[in-house]
Amino acid sequence: MTEQRIPLLIDTDPGVDDALALLMAFNDPRHEVVGLTIAAGNVGLAHTVANALKICDVVGADVPVFAGCASPLLHPAVDAAYVHGQDGLGDVGHAPSQRQAESEHAALAILRLSHQYAGQLLLVALGPLTNLAVALKLDPSLPSRIARLVVMGGAVTGHGNMTAHAEFNIAFDPEAAHIVLSAFAHFELVDWEATISHGLPHGEVLRWLDADSPRAKFFEAISRKTREWSADRRGDDWYAADALAMAHALEPESALDVARRVLVVETEGRHTRGATVVDWRVEQSDAGGNASILLRYDRPRFQRRVQAALAAT
């Protein structure tokens, strides 16, 4: 008897590391990607939607893509084109898809799919949480139908990458993050600091990208700009935040250390807006919390999963 695949909905803003995470998701036999809901973030919405469609083409996946929110809920935000390229995929001129996004808004698609796969759906959020926040405002009962919510975002001890204390996805739309992370009684978090401690060695990445597969060739081209940017500034390892989050989503049993803590999002601080504030007090360690924070993941298994996704045909 064939084991039933887990339905997987990915909310994302592709983005180079988003592209790697999507390659990993499409390569996993235990999960079925049932939709991609797209927000602005790394670059503008027109680019992130186009990029999602391109990635589906590369893997030959006829998965629906739903365009969502083009801006944060309240305040303008700066994108990350300086890292990912102006088009979000390294400015290499990859051919546009002949497919179009669905007419349904991403927030409505999230709600519909949560009903279709009620109690089974794995929801992985790799970008700003704007689409999920809108979905929650339309239907606050959404969390009751989600089996797992895995979020890439935050900096749980305040070592940010967008500001001194805030990570990009949360800082891009702190109000949306506050709405989402307050609404779910429990979620799993893979933050920027975990990303730093699980870097991918540049030399190994180059070896994996030598694989004779269309996916490796595609990713080598689109990631060249950001890998070179990283090598100049961050040393021996390349940080692939969304890939780590996807590895944890697909294979949570390879987590070696997870802390359950209370986490809130700061929306008003003059110096800390967008920070993820975690209660690390020792006396709170057995009290539970809304966030299961990944601290340590099996690095060899993570690296093998990335390598396999790039080598897939």
GROMACS .gro file of C-alpha atoms in nm:
model
  313
    1MET     CA    1   0.000   0.000   0.000
    2THR     CA    2   0.142   0.338  -0.103
    3GLU     CA    3   0.188   0.581   0.185
    4GLN     CA    4  -0.026   0.893   0.143
    5ARG     CA    5   0.182   1.199   0.066
    6ILE     CA    6   0.164   1.500   0.297
    7PRO     CA    7   0.007   1.804   0.129
    8LEU     CA    8   0.251   2.096   0.133
    9LEU     CA    9   0.158   2.461   0.073
   10ILE     CA   10   0.450   2.703   0.041
   11ASP     CA   11   0.412   3.077   0.093
   12THR     CA   12   0.721   3.236  -0.055
   13ASP     CA   13   0.891   3.534  -0.224
   14PRO     CA   14   1.143   3.378  -0.467
   15GLY     CA   15   1.447   3.468  -0.419
   16VAL     CA   16   1.753   3.251  -0.467
   17ASP     CA   17   1.739   3.057  -0.140
   18ASP     CA   18   1.362   3.023  -0.188
   19ALA     CA   19   1.441   2.858  -0.523
   20LEU     CA   20   1.667   2.605  -0.351
   21ALA     CA   21   1.397   2.534  -0.092
   22LEU     CA   22   1.145   2.475  -0.370
   23LEU     CA   23   1.382   2.236  -0.549
   24MET     CA   24   1.407   2.043  -0.221
   25ALA     CA   25   1.030   2.035  -0.176
   26PHE     CA   26   0.964   1.913  -0.530
   27ASN     CA   27   1.227   1.642  -0.482
   28ASP     CA   28   1.074   1.495  -0.166
   29PRO     CA   29   0.866   1.179  -0.221
   30ARG     CA   30   0.684   1.207   0.112
   31HIS     CA   31   0.528   1.544   0.031
   32GLU     CA   32   0.307   1.679  -0.247
   33VAL     CA   33   0.332   2.049  -0.323
   34VAL     CA   34  -0.031   2.157  -0.366
   35GLY     CA   35   0.031   2.526  -0.427
   36LEU     CA   36   0.268   2.820  -0.413
   37THR     CA   37   0.132   3.143  -0.268
   38ILE     CA   38   0.350   3.440  -0.351
   39ALA     CA   39   0.421   3.770  -0.179
   40ALA     CA   40   0.655   4.060  -0.240
   41GLY     CA   41   0.971   4.049  -0.032
   42ASN     CA   42   1.312   3.972  -0.176
   43VAL     CA   43   1.196   4.164  -0.484
   44GLY     CA   44   0.864   4.302  -0.607
   45LEU     CA   45   0.556   4.087  -0.663
   46ALA     CA   46   0.576   4.081  -1.044
   47HIS     CA   47   0.924   3.929  -1.017
   48THR     CA   48   0.845   3.685  -0.734
   49VAL     CA   49   0.542   3.548  -0.920
   50ALA     CA   50   0.742   3.517  -1.244
   51ASN     CA   51   1.020   3.342  -1.053
   52ALA     CA   52   0.785   3.090  -0.896
   53LEU     CA   53   0.654   3.001  -1.241
   54LYS     CA   54   1.009   2.966  -1.377
   55ILE     CA   55   1.103   2.728  -1.095
   56CYS     CA   56   0.796   2.515  -1.164
   57ASP     CA   57   0.907   2.496  -1.527
   58VAL     CA   58   1.257   2.384  -1.431
   59VAL     CA   59   1.123   2.090  -1.231
   60GLY     CA   60   0.833   2.017  -1.465
   61ALA     CA   61   0.575   2.075  -1.195
   62ASP     CA   62   0.223   2.178  -1.293
   63VAL     CA   63   0.157   2.333  -0.952
   64PRO     CA   64  -0.076   2.632  -0.919
   65VAL     CA   65   0.089   2.964  -0.838
   66PHE     CA   66  -0.119   3.232  -0.663
   67ALA     CA   67  -0.017   3.598  -0.656
   68GLY     CA   68  -0.072   3.771  -0.326
   69CYS     CA   69   0.022   4.093  -0.153
   70ALA     CA   70   0.241   4.343  -0.335
   71SER     CA   71   0.339   4.541  -0.025
   72PRO     CA   72   0.343   4.517   0.355
   73LEU     CA   73   0.022   4.579   0.548
   74LEU     CA   74   0.111   4.928   0.674
   75HIS     CA   75   0.456   5.064   0.597
   76PRO     CA   76   0.681   5.053   0.289
   77ALA     CA   77   0.980   4.820   0.312
   78VAL     CA   78   1.314   4.781   0.135
   79ASP     CA   79   1.364   4.465  -0.071
   80ALA     CA   80   1.677   4.247  -0.099
   81ALA     CA   81   1.755   4.291  -0.468
   82TYR     CA   82   2.112   4.383  -0.376
   83VAL     CA   83   2.157   4.019  -0.268
   84HIS     CA   84   1.929   3.828  -0.507
   85GLY     CA   85   1.956   4.048  -0.818
   86GLN     CA   86   1.703   4.296  -0.948
   87ASP     CA   87   1.484   4.014  -1.080
   88GLY     CA   88   1.534   3.801  -0.767
   89LEU     CA   89   1.708   3.519  -0.956
   90GLY     CA   90   2.053   3.660  -1.014
   91ASP     CA   91   1.977   3.872  -1.323
   92VAL     CA   92   2.083   3.591  -1.559
   93GLY     CA   93   1.793   3.637  -1.799
   94HIS     CA   94   1.631   3.299  -1.748
   95ALA     CA   95   1.346   3.254  -1.994
   96PRO     CA   96   1.003   3.352  -1.861
   97SER     CA   97   0.741   3.083  -1.818
   98GLN     CA   98   0.459   3.048  -2.066
   99ARG     CA   99   0.226   2.977  -1.776
  100GLN     CA  100   0.032   3.241  -1.584
  101ALA     CA  101  -0.054   3.269  -1.218
  102GLU     CA  102  -0.403   3.169  -1.112
  103SER     CA  103  -0.668   3.440  -1.084
  104GLU     CA  104  -0.741   3.354  -0.719
  105HIS     CA  105  -0.564   3.572  -0.463
  106ALA     CA  106  -0.303   3.396  -0.252
  107ALA     CA  107  -0.485   3.466   0.076
  108LEU     CA  108  -0.804   3.308  -0.060
  109ALA     CA  109  -0.606   3.011  -0.193
  110ILE     CA  110  -0.455   2.956   0.152
  111LEU     CA  111  -0.801   2.943   0.304
  112ARG     CA  112  -0.946   2.717   0.034
  113LEU     CA  113  -0.656   2.471   0.054
  114SER     CA  114  -0.677   2.470   0.433
  115HIS     CA  115  -1.033   2.342   0.398
  116GLN     CA  116  -0.947   2.096   0.121
  117TYR     CA  117  -0.666   1.944   0.330
  118ALA     CA  118  -0.802   2.023   0.676
  119GLY     CA  119  -0.592   1.870   0.952
  120GLN     CA  120  -0.327   1.747   0.706
  121LEU     CA  121  -0.176   2.060   0.553
  122LEU     CA  122   0.189   2.146   0.610
  123LEU     CA  123   0.219   2.521   0.561
  124VAL     CA  124   0.573   2.652   0.511
  125ALA     CA  125   0.627   3.028   0.512
  126LEU     CA  126   0.956   3.134   0.354
  127GLY     CA  127   0.896   3.507   0.309
  128PRO     CA  128   0.719   3.800   0.472
  129LEU     CA  129   0.396   3.688   0.636
  130THR     CA  130   0.164   3.935   0.461
  131ASN     CA  131  -0.044   3.676   0.273
  132LEU     CA  132  -0.100   3.470   0.586
  133ALA     CA  133  -0.198   3.777   0.785
  134VAL     CA  134  -0.461   3.872   0.527
  135ALA     CA  135  -0.592   3.515   0.526
  136LEU     CA  136  -0.621   3.524   0.905
  137LYS     CA  137  -0.810   3.851   0.900
  138LEU     CA  138  -1.056   3.695   0.653
  139ASP     CA  139  -1.088   3.375   0.856
  140PRO     CA  140  -0.940   3.363   1.210
  141SER     CA  141  -1.018   2.988   1.229
  142LEU     CA  142  -0.738   2.909   0.980
  143PRO     CA  143  -0.494   2.772   1.244
  144SER     CA  144  -0.740   2.500   1.345
  145ARG     CA  145  -0.701   2.338   1.001
  146ILE     CA  146  -0.320   2.353   0.971
  147ALA     CA  147  -0.128   2.043   1.079
  148ARG     CA  148   0.207   2.226   1.102
  149LEU     CA  149   0.319   2.583   1.038
  150VAL     CA  150   0.691   2.620   0.974
  151VAL     CA  151   0.821   2.977   0.949
  152MET     CA  152   1.158   3.096   0.826
  153GLY     CA  153   1.210   3.422   1.007
  154GLY     CA  154   1.333   3.605   1.311
  155ALA     CA  155   1.653   3.633   1.510
  156VAL     CA  156   1.585   3.473   1.844
  157THR     CA  157   1.869   3.636   2.038
  158GLY     CA  158   1.852   3.966   1.853
  159HIS     CA  159   2.133   3.923   1.600
  160GLY     CA  160   1.951   4.044   1.291
  161ASN     CA  161   2.046   4.074   0.927
  162MET     CA  162   1.811   4.355   0.818
  163THR     CA  163   1.870   4.573   1.122
  164ALA     CA  164   2.079   4.520   1.432
  165HIS     CA  165   1.800   4.315   1.590
  166ALA     CA  166   1.559   4.215   1.312
  167GLU     CA  167   1.570   3.951   1.039
  168PHE     CA  168   1.452   4.038   0.686
  169ASN     CA  169   1.122   3.845   0.661
  170ILE     CA  170   0.990   3.977   0.991
  171ALA     CA  171   1.132   4.327   0.944
  172PHE     CA  172   0.971   4.356   0.599
  173ASP     CA  173   0.622   4.338   0.754
  174PRO     CA  174   0.628   4.328   1.136
  175GLU     CA  175   0.254   4.386   1.165
  176ALA     CA  176   0.182   4.081   0.950
  177ALA     CA  177   0.428   3.874   1.153
  178HIS     CA  178   0.261   3.987   1.475
  179ILE     CA  179  -0.083   3.889   1.343
  180VAL     CA  180   0.031   3.545   1.226
  181LEU     CA  181   0.253   3.446   1.515
  182SER     CA  182  -0.008   3.563   1.766
  183ALA     CA  183  -0.286   3.367   1.596
  184PHE     CA  184  -0.117   3.026   1.596
  185ALA     CA  185  -0.104   2.858   1.935
  186HIS     CA  186   0.201   2.670   1.810
  187PHE     CA  187   0.440   2.711   1.518
  188GLU     CA  188   0.792   2.597   1.429
  189LEU     CA  189   1.057   2.861   1.370
  190VAL     CA  190   1.383   2.841   1.176
  191ASP     CA  191   1.553   3.174   1.234
  192TRP     CA  192   1.848   3.364   1.091
  193GLU     CA  193   2.077   3.260   1.375
  194ALA     CA  194   2.012   2.890   1.306
  195THR     CA  195   2.091   2.966   0.943
  196ILE     CA  196   2.431   3.107   1.040
  197SER     CA  197   2.516   2.797   1.244
  198HIS     CA  198   2.418   2.567   0.956
  199GLY     CA  199   2.604   2.731   0.668
  200LEU     CA  200   2.686   2.539   0.351
  201PRO     CA  201   3.061   2.531   0.270
  202HIS     CA  202   3.127   2.719  -0.055
  203GLY     CA  203   3.356   2.446  -0.184
  204GLU     CA  204   3.096   2.175  -0.130
  205VAL     CA  205   2.825   2.386  -0.291
  206LEU     CA  206   3.042   2.432  -0.601
  207ARG     CA  207   3.091   2.055  -0.618
  208TRP     CA  208   2.716   1.991  -0.590
  209LEU     CA  209   2.650   2.246  -0.864
  210ASP     CA  210   2.870   2.046  -1.099
  211ALA     CA  211   2.600   1.778  -1.116
  212ASP     CA  212   2.488   1.698  -1.469
  213SER     CA  213   2.127   1.799  -1.418
  214PRO     CA  214   1.909   2.088  -1.540
  215ARG     CA  215   1.832   2.181  -1.180
  216ALA     CA  216   2.199   2.214  -1.085
  217LYS     CA  217   2.273   2.419  -1.398
  218PHE     CA  218   1.974   2.645  -1.328
  219PHE     CA  219   2.070   2.698  -0.966
  220GLU     CA  220   2.439   2.751  -1.041
  221ALA     CA  221   2.344   3.038  -1.271
  222ILE     CA  222   2.085   3.207  -1.052
  223SER     CA  223   2.287   3.174  -0.729
  224ARG     CA  224   2.619   3.297  -0.867
  225LYS     CA  225   2.559   3.660  -0.773
  226THR     CA  226   2.450   3.591  -0.416
  227ARG     CA  227   2.720   3.327  -0.358
  228GLU     CA  228   2.988   3.572  -0.469
  229TRP     CA  229   2.831   3.844  -0.254
  230SER     CA  230   2.834   3.606   0.041
  231ALA     CA  231   3.191   3.486  -0.013
  232ASP     CA  232   3.312   3.846  -0.006
  233ARG     CA  233   3.133   3.929   0.318
  234ARG     CA  234   3.053   3.615   0.520
  235GLY     CA  235   3.352   3.386   0.495
  236ASP     CA  236   3.369   3.016   0.415
  237ASP     CA  237   2.998   2.931   0.433
  238TRP     CA  238   2.700   3.027   0.222
  239TYR     CA  239   2.382   3.082   0.419
  240ALA     CA  240   2.064   2.934   0.271
  241ALA     CA  241   1.795   3.023   0.521
  242ASP     CA  242   1.496   2.894   0.329
  243ALA     CA  243   1.671   2.568   0.247
  244LEU     CA  244   1.728   2.498   0.617
  245ALA     CA  245   1.366   2.581   0.694
  246MET     CA  246   1.251   2.346   0.419
  247ALA     CA  247   1.479   2.067   0.541
  248HIS     CA  248   1.324   2.098   0.887
  249ALA     CA  249   0.973   2.108   0.740
  250LEU     CA  250   1.031   1.797   0.529
  251GLU     CA  251   1.233   1.601   0.784
  252PRO     CA  252   1.166   1.729   1.138
  253GLU     CA  253   1.303   1.408   1.286
  254SER     CA  254   1.655   1.529   1.196
  255ALA     CA  255   1.630   1.822   1.437
  256LEU     CA  256   1.880   1.765   1.716
  257ASP     CA  257   1.782   2.049   1.949
  258VAL     CA  258   1.454   2.243   1.962
  259ALA     CA  259   1.349   2.491   2.231
  260ARG     CA  260   0.982   2.555   2.308
  261ARG     CA  261   0.951   2.920   2.411
  262VAL     CA  262   0.718   3.218   2.412
  263LEU     CA  263   0.791   3.449   2.117
  264VAL     CA  264   0.640   3.785   2.028
  265VAL     CA  265   0.710   4.036   1.751
  266GLU     CA  266   0.806   4.394   1.832
  267THR     CA  267   0.618   4.640   1.610
  268GLU     CA  268   0.685   4.976   1.775
  269GLY     CA  269   1.042   4.994   1.905
  270ARG     CA  270   1.252   5.279   1.768
  271HIS     CA  271   1.556   5.050   1.744
  272THR     CA  272   1.390   4.708   1.763
  273ARG     CA  273   1.094   4.717   1.522
  274GLY     CA  274   1.068   4.374   1.362
  275ALA     CA  275   1.260   4.198   1.637
  276THR     CA  276   1.143   3.856   1.755
  277VAL     CA  277   1.149   3.873   2.134
  278VAL     CA  278   1.190   3.536   2.304
  279ASP     CA  279   1.151   3.461   2.674
  280TRP     CA  280   1.473   3.271   2.749
  281ARG     CA  281   1.437   3.283   3.130
  282VAL     CA  282   1.534   2.952   3.286
  283GLU     CA  283   1.220   2.938   3.498
  284GLN     CA  284   1.012   2.952   3.180
  285SER     CA  285   1.187   2.659   3.010
  286ASP     CA  286   0.927   2.402   3.115
  287ALA     CA  287   0.627   2.630   3.072
  288GLY     CA  288   0.588   2.568   2.700
  289GLY     CA  289   0.534   2.844   2.451
  290ASN     CA  290   0.398   2.923   2.109
  291ALA     CA  291   0.729   2.873   1.924
  292SER     CA  292   0.932   2.557   1.875
  293ILE     CA  293   1.266   2.713   1.781
  294LEU     CA  294   1.516   2.506   1.584
  295LEU     CA  295   1.857   2.535   1.747
  296ARG     CA  296   2.048   2.245   1.593
  297TYR     CA  297   1.981   2.027   1.289
  298ASP     CA  298   2.170   1.725   1.155
  299ARG     CA  299   2.409   1.908   0.921
  300PRO     CA  300   2.514   1.605   0.711
  301ARG     CA  301   2.148   1.519   0.648
  302PHE     CA  302   2.074   1.882   0.557
  303GLN     CA  303   2.366   1.889   0.315
  304ARG     CA  304   2.271   1.556   0.157
  305ARG     CA  305   1.916   1.682   0.102
  306VAL     CA  306   2.045   1.996  -0.073
  307GLN     CA  307   2.284   1.792  -0.285
  308ALA     CA  308   2.009   1.546  -0.383
  309ALA     CA  309   1.773   1.827  -0.482
  310LEU     CA  310   2.037   1.979  -0.711
  311ALA     CA  311   2.130   1.645  -0.868
  312ALA     CA  312   1.771   1.541  -0.938
  313THR     CA  313   1.666   1.506  -1.302
   0.00000   0.00000   0.00000
